[in-house]
Tab-separated table of C-alpha atoms in Angstrom:
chain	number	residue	atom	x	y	z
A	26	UNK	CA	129.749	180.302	87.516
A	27	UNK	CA	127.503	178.875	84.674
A	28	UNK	CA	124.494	176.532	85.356
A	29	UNK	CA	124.432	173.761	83.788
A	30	UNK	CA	122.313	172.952	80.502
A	31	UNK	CA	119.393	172.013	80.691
A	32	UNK	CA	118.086	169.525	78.221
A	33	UNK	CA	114.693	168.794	76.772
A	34	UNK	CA	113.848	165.513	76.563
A	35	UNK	CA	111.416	163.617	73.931
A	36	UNK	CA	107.675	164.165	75.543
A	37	UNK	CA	109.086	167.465	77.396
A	38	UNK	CA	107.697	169.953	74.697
A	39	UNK	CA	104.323	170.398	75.261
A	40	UNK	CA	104.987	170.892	78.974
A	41	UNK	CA	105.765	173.446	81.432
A	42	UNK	CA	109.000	173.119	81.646
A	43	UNK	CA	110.537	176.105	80.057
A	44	UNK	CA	108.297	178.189	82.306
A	45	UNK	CA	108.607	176.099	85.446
A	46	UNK	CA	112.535	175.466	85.066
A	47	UNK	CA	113.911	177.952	82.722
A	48	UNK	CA	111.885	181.473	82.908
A	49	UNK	CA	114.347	184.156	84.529
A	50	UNK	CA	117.774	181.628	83.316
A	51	UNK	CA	119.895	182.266	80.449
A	52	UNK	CA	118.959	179.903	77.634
A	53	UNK	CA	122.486	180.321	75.166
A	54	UNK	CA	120.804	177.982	72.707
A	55	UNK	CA	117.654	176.076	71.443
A	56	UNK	CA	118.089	173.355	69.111
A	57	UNK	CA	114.306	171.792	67.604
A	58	UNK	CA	114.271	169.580	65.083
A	59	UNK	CA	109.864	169.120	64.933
A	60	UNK	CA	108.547	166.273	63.589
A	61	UNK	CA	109.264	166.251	59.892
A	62	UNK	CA	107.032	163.275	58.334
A	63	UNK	CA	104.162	165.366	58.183
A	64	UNK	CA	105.787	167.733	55.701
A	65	UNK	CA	108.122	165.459	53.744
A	66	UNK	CA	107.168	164.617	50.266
A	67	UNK	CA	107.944	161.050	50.865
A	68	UNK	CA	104.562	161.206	52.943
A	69	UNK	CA	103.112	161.178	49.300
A	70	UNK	CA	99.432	161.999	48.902
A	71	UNK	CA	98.030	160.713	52.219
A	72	UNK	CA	96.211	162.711	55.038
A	73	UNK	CA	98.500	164.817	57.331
A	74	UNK	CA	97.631	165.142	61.087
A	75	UNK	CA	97.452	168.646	61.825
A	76	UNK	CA	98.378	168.590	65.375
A	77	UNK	CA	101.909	166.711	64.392
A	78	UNK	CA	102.586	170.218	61.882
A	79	UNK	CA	101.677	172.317	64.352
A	80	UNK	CA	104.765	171.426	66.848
A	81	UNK	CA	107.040	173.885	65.567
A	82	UNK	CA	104.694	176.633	67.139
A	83	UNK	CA	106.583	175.390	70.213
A	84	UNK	CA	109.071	177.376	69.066
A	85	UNK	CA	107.426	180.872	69.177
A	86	UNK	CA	106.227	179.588	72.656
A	87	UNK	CA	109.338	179.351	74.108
A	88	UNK	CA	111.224	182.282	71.983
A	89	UNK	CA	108.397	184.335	74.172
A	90	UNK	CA	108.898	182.769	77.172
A	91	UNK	CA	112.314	181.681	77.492
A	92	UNK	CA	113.904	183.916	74.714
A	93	UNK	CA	117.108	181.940	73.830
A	94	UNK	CA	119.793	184.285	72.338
A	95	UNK	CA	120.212	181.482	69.615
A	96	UNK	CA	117.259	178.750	67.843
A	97	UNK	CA	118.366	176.385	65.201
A	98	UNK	CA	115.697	174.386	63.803
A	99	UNK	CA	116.052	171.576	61.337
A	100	UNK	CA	113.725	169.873	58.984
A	101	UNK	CA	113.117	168.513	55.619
A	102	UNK	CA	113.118	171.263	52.925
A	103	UNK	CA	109.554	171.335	52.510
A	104	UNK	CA	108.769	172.725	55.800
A	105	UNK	CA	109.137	176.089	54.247
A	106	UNK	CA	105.839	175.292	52.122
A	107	UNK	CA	103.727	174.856	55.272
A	108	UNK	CA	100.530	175.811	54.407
A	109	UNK	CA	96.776	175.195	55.729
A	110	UNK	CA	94.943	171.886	55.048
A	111	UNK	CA	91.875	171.266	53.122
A	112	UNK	CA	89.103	169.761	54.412
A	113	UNK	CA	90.622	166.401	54.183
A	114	UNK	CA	93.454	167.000	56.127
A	115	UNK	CA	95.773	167.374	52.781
A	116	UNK	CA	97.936	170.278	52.459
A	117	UNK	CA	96.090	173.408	50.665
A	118	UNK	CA	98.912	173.662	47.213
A	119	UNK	CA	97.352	177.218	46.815
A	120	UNK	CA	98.616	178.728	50.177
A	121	UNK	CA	102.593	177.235	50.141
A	122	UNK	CA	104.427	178.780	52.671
A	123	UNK	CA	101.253	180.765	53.971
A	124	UNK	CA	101.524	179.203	57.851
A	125	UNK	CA	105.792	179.307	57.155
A	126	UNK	CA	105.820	182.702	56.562
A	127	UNK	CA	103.502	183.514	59.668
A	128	UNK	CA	105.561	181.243	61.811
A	129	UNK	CA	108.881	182.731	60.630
A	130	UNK	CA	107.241	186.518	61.061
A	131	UNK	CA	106.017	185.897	64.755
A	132	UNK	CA	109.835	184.890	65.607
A	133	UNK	CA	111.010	188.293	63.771
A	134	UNK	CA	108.317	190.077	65.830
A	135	UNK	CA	109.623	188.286	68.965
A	136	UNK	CA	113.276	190.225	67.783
A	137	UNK	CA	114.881	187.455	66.483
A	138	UNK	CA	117.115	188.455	63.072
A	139	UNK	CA	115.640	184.787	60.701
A	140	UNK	CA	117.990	183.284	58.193
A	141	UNK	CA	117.100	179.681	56.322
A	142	UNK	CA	119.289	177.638	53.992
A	143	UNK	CA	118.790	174.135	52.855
A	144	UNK	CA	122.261	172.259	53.465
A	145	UNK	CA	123.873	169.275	51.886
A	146	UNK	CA	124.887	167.008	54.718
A	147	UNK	CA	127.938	165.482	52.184
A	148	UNK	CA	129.114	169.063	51.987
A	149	UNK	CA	130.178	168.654	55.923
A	150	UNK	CA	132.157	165.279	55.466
A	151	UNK	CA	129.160	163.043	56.576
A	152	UNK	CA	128.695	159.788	53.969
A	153	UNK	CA	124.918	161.082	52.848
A	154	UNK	CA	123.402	163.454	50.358
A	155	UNK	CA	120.942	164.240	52.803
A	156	UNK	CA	119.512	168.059	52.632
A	157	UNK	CA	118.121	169.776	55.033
A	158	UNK	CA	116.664	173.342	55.672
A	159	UNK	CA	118.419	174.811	58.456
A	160	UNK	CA	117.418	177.936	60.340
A	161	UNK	CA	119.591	180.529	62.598
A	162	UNK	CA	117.649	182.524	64.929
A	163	UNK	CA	119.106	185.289	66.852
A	164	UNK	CA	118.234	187.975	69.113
A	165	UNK	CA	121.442	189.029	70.628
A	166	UNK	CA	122.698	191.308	67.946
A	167	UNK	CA	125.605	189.468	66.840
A	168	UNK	CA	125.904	188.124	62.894
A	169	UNK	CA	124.030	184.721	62.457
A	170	UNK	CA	127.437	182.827	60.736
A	171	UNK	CA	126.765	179.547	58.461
A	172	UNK	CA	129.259	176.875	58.146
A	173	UNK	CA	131.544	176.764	55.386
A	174	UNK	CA	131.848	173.778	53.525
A	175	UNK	CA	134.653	171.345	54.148
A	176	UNK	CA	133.861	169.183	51.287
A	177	UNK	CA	132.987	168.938	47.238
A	178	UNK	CA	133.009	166.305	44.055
A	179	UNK	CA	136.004	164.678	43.779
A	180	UNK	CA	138.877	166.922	41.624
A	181	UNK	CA	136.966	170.015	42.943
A	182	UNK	CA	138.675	173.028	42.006
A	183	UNK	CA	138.647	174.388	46.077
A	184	UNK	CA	140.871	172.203	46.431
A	185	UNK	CA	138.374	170.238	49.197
A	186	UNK	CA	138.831	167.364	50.298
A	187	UNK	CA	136.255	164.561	48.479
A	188	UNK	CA	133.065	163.640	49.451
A	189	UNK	CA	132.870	160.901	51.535
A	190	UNK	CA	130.807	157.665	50.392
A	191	UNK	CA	128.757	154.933	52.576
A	192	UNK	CA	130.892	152.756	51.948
A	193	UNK	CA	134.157	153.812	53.604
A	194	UNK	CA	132.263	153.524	56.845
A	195	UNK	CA	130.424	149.821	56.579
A	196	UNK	CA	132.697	146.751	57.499
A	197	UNK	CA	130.996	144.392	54.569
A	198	UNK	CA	132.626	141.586	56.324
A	199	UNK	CA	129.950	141.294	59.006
A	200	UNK	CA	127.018	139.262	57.890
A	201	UNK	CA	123.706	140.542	57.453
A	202	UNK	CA	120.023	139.769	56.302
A	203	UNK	CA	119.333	141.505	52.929
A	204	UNK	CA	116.684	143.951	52.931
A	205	UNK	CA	115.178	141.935	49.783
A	206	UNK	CA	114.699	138.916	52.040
A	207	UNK	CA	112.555	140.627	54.864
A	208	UNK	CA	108.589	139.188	55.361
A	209	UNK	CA	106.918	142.148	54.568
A	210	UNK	CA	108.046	143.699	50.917
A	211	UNK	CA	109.714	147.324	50.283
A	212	UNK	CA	107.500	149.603	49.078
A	213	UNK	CA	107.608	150.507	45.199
A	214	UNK	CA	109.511	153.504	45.044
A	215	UNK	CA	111.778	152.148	47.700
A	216	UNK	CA	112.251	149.593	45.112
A	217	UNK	CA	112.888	152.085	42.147
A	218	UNK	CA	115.503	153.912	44.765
């Protein structure tokens, strides 16, 4: 008879929970998602907090503690360029990847077989062009399997189905405030978007 899942909750991370409730049980999967604003490029050129970038070395905690046959992670594409900071908390351009690399090595160490791939969220039917590096973690010996892609540009020659579009899925009937009209104004390059 399985137990059931047990699920992290917001706030939960930093705790003792995986050692407290979880050492000694099964863990089939481990889904973290870190906080991604401090490595997005739409941060642009302002101080990162280096306690924020350093959440995904919850990972490796719990890989060593709880070992979970299977960890996906997923995060903005840039993640794979975490690097130190300089002095004033901006990230170091000439060591890209430096800190990835070391994260992604301590999870091989733990015996975890490490694949990444940056996906296309419109390539899975959802209405955005949203990418995202994914990574599959395993240490159970079976074959880390991606998905395959259910949809393309329209007239493909797969023969896939089209991507779908934002605006199959919003009911412009219902009224609402423009974001044009709001108090405080967009930012500029939200404005050029």
């Amino acid at each position: 008879k399985q137990k059931p899942a047990y699920v992290i909750k917001e706030g939960d991370w930093s705790s003792d929970v995986c050692s407290s409730d979880l050492k000694g049980r099964p863990v089939g999967l481990m889904w973290a998602s870190p906080d991604c604003t401090h490595f997005s490029r739409a941060k642009g050129g302002k101080p990162v907090k280096k306690k924020i970038r350093g959440l995904a070395w919850v990972v490796i905690k719990w890989a060593k503690i709880v070992q979970p046959r299977v960890i996906i992670l997923e995060n903005v594409a840039e993640f794979k360029e975490w690097g130190p900071l300089t002095k004033d908390n901006k990230p170091d351009n000439t060591k890209k990847g430096k800190t990835f690399n070391l994260w992604a090595n301590r999870l091989r160490g733990l015996g975890y077989k490490v694949e990444f791939r940056e996906l296309s969220a419109a390539d899975y039917g959802a209405p955005t062009i949203r990418k995202r590096l994914f990574m599959i973690a395993r240490c159970d010996g079976r074959p880390i399997v991606w998905p395959e892609v259910t949809h393309a540009e329209p007239g493909n020659i797969f023969g896939l189905p089209a991507y779908r579009t934002a605006a199959e899925c919003i009911d412009f009937s219902l009224p609402c405030p423009s974001i044009f009209e709001r108090k405080r104004p967009l930012a500029e390059n939200t404005l050029k978007r």
